[in-house]
XYZ file of C-alpha atoms in Angstrom:
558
model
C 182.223 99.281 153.748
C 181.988 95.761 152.677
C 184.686 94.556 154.862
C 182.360 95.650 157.746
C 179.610 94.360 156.099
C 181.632 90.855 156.123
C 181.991 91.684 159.853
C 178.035 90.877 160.522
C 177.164 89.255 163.443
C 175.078 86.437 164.045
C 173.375 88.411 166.944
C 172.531 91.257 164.073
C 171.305 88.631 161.790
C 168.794 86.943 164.366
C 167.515 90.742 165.540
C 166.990 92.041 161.770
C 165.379 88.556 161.038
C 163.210 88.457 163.694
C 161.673 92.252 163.087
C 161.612 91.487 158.908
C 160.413 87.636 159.182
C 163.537 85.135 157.941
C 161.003 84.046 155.064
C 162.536 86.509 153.053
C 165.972 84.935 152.703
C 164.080 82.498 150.692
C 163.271 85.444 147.914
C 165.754 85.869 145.016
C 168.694 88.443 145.739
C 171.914 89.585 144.608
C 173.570 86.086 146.293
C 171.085 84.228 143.834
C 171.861 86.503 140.842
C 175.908 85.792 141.350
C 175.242 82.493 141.920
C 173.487 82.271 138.388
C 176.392 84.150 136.769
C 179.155 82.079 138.144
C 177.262 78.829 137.015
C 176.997 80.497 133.266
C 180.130 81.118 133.689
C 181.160 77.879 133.911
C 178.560 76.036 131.126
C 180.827 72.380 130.989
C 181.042 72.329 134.624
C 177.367 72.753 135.238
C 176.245 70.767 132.402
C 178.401 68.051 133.869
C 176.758 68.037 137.127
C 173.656 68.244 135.089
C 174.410 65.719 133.099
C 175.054 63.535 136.113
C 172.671 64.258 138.038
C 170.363 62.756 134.989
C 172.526 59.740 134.726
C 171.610 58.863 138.333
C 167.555 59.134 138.049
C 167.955 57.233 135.238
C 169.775 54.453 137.273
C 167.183 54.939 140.280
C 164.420 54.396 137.329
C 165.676 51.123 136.400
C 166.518 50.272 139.669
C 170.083 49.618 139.563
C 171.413 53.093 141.613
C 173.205 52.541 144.615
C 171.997 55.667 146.697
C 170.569 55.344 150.186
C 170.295 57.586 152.959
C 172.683 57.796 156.215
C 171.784 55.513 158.670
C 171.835 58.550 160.994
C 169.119 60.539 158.587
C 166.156 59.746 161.054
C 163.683 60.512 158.161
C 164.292 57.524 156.436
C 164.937 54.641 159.491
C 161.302 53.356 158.808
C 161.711 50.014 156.649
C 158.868 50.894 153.685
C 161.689 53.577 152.435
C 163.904 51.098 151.391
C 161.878 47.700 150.852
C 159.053 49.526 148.892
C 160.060 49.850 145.251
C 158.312 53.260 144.619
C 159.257 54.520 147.972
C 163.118 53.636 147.730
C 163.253 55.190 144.023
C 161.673 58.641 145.473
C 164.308 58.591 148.321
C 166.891 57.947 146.333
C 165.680 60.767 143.221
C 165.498 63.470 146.531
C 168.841 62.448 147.803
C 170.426 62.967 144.253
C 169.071 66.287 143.439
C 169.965 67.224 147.123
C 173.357 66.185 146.699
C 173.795 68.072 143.060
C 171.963 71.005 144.855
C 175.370 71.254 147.180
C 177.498 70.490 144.327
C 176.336 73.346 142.151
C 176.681 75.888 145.235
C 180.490 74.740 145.327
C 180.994 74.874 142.091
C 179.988 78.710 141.777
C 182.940 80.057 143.694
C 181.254 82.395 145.280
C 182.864 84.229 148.209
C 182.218 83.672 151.659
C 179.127 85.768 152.188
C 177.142 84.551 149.196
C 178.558 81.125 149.423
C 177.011 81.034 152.461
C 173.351 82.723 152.006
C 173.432 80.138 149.175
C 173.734 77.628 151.273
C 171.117 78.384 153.763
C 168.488 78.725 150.902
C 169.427 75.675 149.054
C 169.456 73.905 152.633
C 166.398 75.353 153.193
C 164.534 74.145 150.276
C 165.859 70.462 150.135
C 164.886 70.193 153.663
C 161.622 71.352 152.406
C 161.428 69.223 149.805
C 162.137 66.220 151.333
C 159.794 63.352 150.548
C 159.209 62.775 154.305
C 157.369 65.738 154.672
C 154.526 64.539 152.428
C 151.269 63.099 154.119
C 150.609 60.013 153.364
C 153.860 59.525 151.128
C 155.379 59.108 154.403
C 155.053 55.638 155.823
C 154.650 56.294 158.913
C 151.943 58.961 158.185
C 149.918 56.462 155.804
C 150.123 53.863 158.395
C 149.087 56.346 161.164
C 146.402 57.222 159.046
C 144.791 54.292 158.535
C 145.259 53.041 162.355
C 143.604 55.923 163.775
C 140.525 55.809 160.819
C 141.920 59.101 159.332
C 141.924 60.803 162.871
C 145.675 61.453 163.062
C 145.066 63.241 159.702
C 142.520 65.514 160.806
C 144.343 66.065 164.340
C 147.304 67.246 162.475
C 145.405 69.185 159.902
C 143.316 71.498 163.353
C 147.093 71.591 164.840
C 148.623 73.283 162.182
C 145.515 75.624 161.296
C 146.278 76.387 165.317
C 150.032 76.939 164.693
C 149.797 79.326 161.474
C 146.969 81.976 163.217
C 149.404 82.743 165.793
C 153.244 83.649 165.762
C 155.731 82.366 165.396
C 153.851 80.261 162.976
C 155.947 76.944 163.456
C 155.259 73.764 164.963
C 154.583 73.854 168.418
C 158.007 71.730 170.048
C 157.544 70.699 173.348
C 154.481 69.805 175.013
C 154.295 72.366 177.601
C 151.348 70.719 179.869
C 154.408 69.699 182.507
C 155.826 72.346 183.158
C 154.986 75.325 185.366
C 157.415 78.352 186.679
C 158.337 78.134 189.872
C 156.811 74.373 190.988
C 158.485 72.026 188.407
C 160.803 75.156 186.902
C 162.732 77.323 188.610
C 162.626 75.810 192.098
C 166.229 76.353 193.460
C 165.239 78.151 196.755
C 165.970 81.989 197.205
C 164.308 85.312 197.290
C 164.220 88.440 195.478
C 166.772 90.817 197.115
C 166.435 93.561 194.789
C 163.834 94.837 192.228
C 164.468 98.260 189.697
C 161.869 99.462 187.019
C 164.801 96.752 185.054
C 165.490 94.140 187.040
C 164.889 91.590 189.572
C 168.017 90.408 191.643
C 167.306 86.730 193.020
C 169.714 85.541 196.046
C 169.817 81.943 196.276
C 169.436 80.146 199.563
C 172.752 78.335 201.083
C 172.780 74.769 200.710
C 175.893 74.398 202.769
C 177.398 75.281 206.128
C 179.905 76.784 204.883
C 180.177 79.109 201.777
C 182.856 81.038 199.550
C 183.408 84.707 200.771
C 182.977 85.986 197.405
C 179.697 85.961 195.775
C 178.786 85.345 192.150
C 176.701 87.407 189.847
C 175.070 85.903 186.815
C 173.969 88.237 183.805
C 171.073 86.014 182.095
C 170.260 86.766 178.447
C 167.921 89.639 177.696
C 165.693 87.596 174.694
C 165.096 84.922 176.876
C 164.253 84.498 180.763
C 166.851 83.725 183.095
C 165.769 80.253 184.297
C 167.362 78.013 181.463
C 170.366 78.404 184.185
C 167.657 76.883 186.856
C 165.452 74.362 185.420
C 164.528 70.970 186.672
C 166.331 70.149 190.009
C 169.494 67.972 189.203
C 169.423 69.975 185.745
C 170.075 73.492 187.564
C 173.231 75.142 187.175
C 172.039 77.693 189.472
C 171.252 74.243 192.072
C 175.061 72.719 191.845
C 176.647 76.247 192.364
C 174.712 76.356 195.325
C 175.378 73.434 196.317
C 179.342 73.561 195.508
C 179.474 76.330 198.795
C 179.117 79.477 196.255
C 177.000 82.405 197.193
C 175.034 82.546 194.109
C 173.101 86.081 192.616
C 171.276 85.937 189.040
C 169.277 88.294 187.532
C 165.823 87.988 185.989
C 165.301 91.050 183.659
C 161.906 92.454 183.065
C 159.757 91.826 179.882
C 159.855 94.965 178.436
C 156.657 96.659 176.618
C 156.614 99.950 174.053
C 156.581 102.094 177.110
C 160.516 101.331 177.507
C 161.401 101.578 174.080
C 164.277 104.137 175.240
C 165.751 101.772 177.356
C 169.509 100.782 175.585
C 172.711 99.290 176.499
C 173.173 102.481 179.034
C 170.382 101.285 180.704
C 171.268 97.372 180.810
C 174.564 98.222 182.159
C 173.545 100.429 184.841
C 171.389 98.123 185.541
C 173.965 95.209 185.843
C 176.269 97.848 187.837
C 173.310 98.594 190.374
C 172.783 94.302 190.812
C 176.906 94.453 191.333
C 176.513 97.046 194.505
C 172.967 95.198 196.089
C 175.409 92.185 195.822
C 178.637 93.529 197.444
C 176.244 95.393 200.030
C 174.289 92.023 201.000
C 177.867 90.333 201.341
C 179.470 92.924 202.441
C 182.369 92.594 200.095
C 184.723 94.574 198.057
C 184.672 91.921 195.413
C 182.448 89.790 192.866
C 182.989 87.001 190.257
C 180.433 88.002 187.410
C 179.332 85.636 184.516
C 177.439 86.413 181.394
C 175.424 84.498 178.998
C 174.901 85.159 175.230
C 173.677 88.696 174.929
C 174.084 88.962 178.900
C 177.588 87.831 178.202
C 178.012 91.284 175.776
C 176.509 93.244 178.918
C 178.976 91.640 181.663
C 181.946 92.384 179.203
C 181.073 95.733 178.699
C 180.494 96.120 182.808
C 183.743 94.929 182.825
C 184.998 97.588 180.532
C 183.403 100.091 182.325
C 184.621 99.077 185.239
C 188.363 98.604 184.307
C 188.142 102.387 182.811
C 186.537 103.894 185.510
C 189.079 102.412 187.836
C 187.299 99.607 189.604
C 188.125 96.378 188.528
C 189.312 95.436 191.870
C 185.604 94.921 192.342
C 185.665 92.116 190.023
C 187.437 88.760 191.537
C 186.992 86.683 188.250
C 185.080 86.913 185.083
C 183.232 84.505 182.847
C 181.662 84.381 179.746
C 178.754 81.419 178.522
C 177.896 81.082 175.142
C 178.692 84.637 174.181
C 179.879 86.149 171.197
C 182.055 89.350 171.249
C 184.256 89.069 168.150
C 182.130 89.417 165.263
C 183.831 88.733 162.101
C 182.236 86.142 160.017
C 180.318 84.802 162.735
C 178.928 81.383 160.564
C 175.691 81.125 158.727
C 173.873 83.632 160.680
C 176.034 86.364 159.940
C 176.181 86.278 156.397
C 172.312 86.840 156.501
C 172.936 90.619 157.622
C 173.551 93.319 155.123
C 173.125 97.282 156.372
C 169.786 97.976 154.243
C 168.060 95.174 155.939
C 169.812 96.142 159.177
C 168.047 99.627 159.166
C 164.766 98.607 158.107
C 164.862 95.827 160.830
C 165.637 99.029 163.824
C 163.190 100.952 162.178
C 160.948 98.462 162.245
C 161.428 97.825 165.931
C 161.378 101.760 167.024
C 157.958 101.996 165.440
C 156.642 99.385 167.927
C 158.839 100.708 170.505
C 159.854 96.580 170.786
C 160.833 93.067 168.891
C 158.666 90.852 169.870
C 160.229 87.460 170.731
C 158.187 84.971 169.223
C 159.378 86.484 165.793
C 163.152 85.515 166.934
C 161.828 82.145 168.240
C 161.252 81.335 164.459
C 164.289 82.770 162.953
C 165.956 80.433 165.406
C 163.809 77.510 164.186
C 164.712 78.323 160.763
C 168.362 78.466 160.728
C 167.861 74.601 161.846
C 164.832 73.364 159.959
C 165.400 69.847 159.803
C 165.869 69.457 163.663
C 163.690 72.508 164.372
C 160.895 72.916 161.603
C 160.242 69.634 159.541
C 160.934 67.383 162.733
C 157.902 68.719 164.317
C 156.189 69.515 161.281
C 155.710 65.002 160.821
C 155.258 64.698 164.510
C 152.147 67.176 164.599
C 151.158 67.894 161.364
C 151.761 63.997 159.325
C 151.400 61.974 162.428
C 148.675 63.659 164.235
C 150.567 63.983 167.588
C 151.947 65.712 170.198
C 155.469 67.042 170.215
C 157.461 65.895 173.679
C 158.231 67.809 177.225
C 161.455 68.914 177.013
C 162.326 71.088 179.642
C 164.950 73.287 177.103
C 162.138 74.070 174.968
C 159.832 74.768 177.528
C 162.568 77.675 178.573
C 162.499 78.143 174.502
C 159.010 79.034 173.893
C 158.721 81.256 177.004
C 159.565 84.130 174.635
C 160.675 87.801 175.822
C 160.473 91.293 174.049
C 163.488 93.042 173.502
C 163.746 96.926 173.565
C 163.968 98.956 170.404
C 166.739 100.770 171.969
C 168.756 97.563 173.015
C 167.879 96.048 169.438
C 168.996 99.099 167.864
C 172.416 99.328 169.872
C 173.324 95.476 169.459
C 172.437 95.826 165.561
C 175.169 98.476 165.734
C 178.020 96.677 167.469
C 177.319 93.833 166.033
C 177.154 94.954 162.388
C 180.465 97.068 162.933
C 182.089 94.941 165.674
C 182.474 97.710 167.600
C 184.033 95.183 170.550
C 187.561 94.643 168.462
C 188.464 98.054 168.676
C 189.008 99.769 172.053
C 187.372 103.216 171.819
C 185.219 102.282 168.964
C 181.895 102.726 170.578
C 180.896 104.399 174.594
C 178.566 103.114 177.195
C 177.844 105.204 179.967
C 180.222 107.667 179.009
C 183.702 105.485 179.261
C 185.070 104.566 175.616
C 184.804 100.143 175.791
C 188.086 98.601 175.906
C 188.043 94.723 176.185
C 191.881 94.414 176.699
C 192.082 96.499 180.099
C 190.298 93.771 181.487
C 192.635 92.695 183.031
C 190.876 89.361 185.322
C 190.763 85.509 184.996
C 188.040 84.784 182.618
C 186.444 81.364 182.242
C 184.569 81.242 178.783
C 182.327 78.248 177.539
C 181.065 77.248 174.239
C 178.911 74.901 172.347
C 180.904 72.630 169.703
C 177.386 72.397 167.952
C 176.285 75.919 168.216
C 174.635 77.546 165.186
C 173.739 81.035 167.318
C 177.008 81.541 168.757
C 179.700 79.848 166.824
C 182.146 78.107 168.724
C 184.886 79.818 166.710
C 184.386 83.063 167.533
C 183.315 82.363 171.304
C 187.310 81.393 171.227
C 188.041 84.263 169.975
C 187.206 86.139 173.067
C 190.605 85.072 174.738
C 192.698 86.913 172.876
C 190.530 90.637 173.151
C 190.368 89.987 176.876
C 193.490 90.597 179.151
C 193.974 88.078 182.490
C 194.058 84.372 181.810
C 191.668 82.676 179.869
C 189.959 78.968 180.193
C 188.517 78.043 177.698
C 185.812 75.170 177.776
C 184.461 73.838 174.649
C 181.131 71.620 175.294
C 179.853 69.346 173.464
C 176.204 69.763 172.141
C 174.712 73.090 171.011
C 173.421 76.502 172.492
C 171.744 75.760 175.362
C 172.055 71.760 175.979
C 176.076 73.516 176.366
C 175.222 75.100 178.916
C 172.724 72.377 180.808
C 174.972 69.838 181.079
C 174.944 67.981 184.379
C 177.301 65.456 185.787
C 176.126 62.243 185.491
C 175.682 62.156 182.054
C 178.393 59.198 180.419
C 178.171 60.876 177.285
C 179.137 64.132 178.274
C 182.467 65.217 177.859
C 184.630 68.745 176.698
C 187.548 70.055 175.190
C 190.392 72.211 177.113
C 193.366 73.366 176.434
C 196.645 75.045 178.354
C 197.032 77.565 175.521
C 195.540 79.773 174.198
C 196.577 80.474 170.803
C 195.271 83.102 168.260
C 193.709 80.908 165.449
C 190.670 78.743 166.862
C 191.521 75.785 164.895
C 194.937 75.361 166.439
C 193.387 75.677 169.734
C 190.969 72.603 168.986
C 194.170 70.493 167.404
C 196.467 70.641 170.424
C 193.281 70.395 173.038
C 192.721 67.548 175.079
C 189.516 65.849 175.965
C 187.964 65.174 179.742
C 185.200 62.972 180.690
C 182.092 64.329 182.427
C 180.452 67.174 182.727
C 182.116 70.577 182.808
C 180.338 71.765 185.747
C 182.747 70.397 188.021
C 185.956 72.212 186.429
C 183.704 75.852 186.417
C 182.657 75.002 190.282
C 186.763 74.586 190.849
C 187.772 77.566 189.474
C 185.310 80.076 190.858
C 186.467 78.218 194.409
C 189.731 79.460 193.960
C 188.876 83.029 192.967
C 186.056 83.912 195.211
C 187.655 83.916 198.874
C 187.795 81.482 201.746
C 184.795 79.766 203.408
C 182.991 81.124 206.284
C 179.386 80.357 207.620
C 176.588 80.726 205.335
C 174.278 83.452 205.925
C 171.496 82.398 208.082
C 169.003 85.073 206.280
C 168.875 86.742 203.250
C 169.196 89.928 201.726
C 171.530 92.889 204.101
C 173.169 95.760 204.128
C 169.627 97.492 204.230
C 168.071 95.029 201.497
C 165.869 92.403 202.197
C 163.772 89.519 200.699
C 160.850 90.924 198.643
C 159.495 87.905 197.203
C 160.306 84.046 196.648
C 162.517 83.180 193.918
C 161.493 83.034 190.881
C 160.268 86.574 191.909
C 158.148 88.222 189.545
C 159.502 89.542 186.575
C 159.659 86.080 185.273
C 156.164 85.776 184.975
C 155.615 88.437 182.730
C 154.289 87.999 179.488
């Protein structure tokens, strides 16, 4: 049992978080009681740290310590933290307890799990405790302060009153004022083609004469909406696949309520399987490339499986997975968080409501990052008295969905016994899932900076799937991955002929291209979906037609 419990996903972690509140993994448990025993353990080690750590304030007292913050720690860039005397010696007190604080941790020798729930909480609190987050203390808040006549103060002060009435009881990141659905969001053109008690199925207009035979289904996440694949034009992934000649299909799923509690992974990949046939029927092929995205990504892969043991996976041309996790085992920070009790309480939890409600995920992802995430935003709005930026990723961020107490219940499960390693572990639709009769070209990209789905074990997907596998590692994190246009200078990713078993290996022997990887991924769907012939002059066929404008409907559920 607790090598399965070592198997935890982060996927589990986020879903029992976000029905139990992540708050709690800053209460005392059995991580923080072994953690204690190891350092009494070990009395001259931790009195040496101790000891040092005193020796250092002492220095910053008189003046003479040599600490300073990393010239890339924005907290600190404002001048009055190092030139003021009081200021500098608080900085540099913070920065020694912070780095004692990490010391101690390694010094336990604790094994992986608690070593790393340790780590999140003592992360946790010396992000919480750092000096910058005090009003006034910070510079840039006192100077604010006494600009605005004390306004900024009491503009920050009705914000976060705002912020903690309503989940998920963070600061608000992204001005959303900007942005709408559909006119500044969402605009690639197409229509709805397609719409179940599930799903909407959006087929996007031709931008070329010509197009690829073969059309392309995209499987969207199911705890957020589809359109962080379509946002601003020239940031669209949806737009320059279009664009590139490929007959592009994405689903937006519906925001589920308590009336479709029920609805589990049968249902998602029925659903998936019944977008597949309005696809082939519009095009009026035999075959599809399909692509997945973080929990859309487990979906397509076990479409796949279903397919491959039900005998069709001729219908499937190539395959592709974005951001998605499928091998579980020790999944990073995230998956150490998951144990079984909480696990059970968390479905539970969810059954009672019939849903998880995804505001309460938004701030378990907030928290796993709260320097970027929580204390950022909590100066910006709270200390300085202003609003946070547009950003069009967090726009897509805070336009939560609801997840299904069934669908939470069944990811909790193969995630928490990583049901996806073994073929025959677990069934969908009546066919046992097996991962290495997949037997198609996959294409699988991943964030080098990803704290949801951990690079690592994104890799690890090419050796459970059969076919050849490109992988793509991208610079940046879970989403900014994914949206990662050409254009940028900065951009740039990691590939690699090979494909061997450990990750690490992989990233040693990879080479590095320039650009964006949006070009590569447009390349090799072009030589696995068909020849070109004329683009459709209409859309919708084979009996279905256009029911609404993209972004359709669904999206605008709340």
């Amino acid at each position: 049992m607790s090598e399965l419990a070592d198997q935890a996903a982060p996927l589990d972690a986020l879903l029992v978080d976000a029905a139990l509140s992540p708050m709690r993994r800053m209460a005392p448990n059995s991580s923080t009681a072994k953690f204690a025993f190891r350092l009494a353990r070990h009395p001259r080690t931790t009195a040496r740290r101790l000891g040092g750590l005193t020796a250092e304030l002492a220095r910053v007292a008189a003046g003479t310590s040599t600490i300073a913050p990393s010239k890339r720690d924005r907290r600190f860039k404002d001048r009055a933290w190092t030139e003021n005397p009081l200021l500098r010696r608080t900085v540099q007190g913070y920065l020694a307890a912070a780095s004692t604080a990490e010391q101690l941790v390694g010094d336990a020798g604790l094994d992986w799990r608690d070593d790393e729930r340790m780590r999140f909480f003592s992360q946790n609190l010396v992000e919480a405790m750092a000096p910058s987050n005090v009003p006034l203390v910070n510079p840039a808040s006192a100077k604010e302060a006494i600009d605005t006549a004390g306004l900024s103060l009491v503009r920050g002060g009705l914000t976060f009153a705002r912020d903690m009435l309503t989940a998920p009881r963070i600061p608000e990141m992204v001005d959303t004022s900007p942005f709408e659905v559909g006119r500044t969001i969402a605009v690639t053109p197409g229509a709805v083609v397609l719409r179940t008690e599930v799903l909407e199925l959006i087929q996007y207009r031709p931008q070329t004469e010509q197009v690829r035979e073969l059309p392309l289904l995209i499987v969207p996440p199911t705890i957020n909406k589809y359109y962080a694949i379509d946002l601003a034009p020239g940031r669209s992934l949806v737009e320059f696949l279009v664009r590139g000649g490929q007959q592009v299909f994405v689903i937006s799923w519906r925001n589920p309520d308590a009336r479709h509690a029920d609805w589990g992974l049968d249902t998602y990949v029925q659903s998936v399987l019944d977008a597949l046939d309005a696809v082939q029927r519009i095009c009026g092929t035999d075959g599809a490339a399909l692509i997945g995205i973080c929990s859309g990504g487990i979906i397509a892969a076990i479409t796949a499986s279903h397919l491959a043991g039900t005998g069709q996976l001729d219908r499937l041309t190539a395959f592709g997975l974005l951001v998605t996790v499928l091998d579980n085992a020790r999944a990073g920070m995230a998956a150490a968080l998951a144990d079984r009790r909480t696990a059970a309480a968390a479905t539970a939890l969810s059954r009672r409501r019939g849903y998880l409600d995804g505001r309460s995920l938004a701030e378990v992802f907030a928290w796993l990052r709260p320097g970027d995430l929580v204390w950022n935003y909590w100066v910006n709005n709270y200390l300085l008295g202003r609003k946070p930026p547009a950003f069009d990723i967090l726009f897509w961020n805070s336009d939560t969905t609801r997840m299904t107490a069934g669908l939470h219940a069944d990811f909790v499960d193969l995630s928490m016994n990583n049901h996806l390693v073994t073929a025959g572990a677990m069934t969908v639709l009546g066919t046992p899932v097996d991962l290495s009769r997949v037997d198609v070209d996959s294409y699988l990209v991943a964030g080098i900076a990803d704290h949801i789905t951990p690079w690592q074990n994104c890799y690890r997907s090419t050796q459970l799937l059969a076919g050849q596998s490109r992988f793509i590692l991208s610079t940046s994190g879970h989403i900014a991955a994914l949206v990662n246009p050409p254009g940028n200078p900065k951009a740039t990713y990691q590939v690699n002929k090979h494909n061997p078993g450990d990750p690490q290996e992989w990233l040693r022997t990879a080479h590095t291209e320039q650009g964006s990887w949006w070009p590569d991924a447009l390349a090799w769907l072009g030589e696995r979906t068909g020849t070109e012939k004329q683009a459709p002059q209409e859309l919708g066929g084979g009996g279905l037609r256009a029911l609404a404008d993209a972004p359709g409907t669904y999206v605008f559920d709340t």
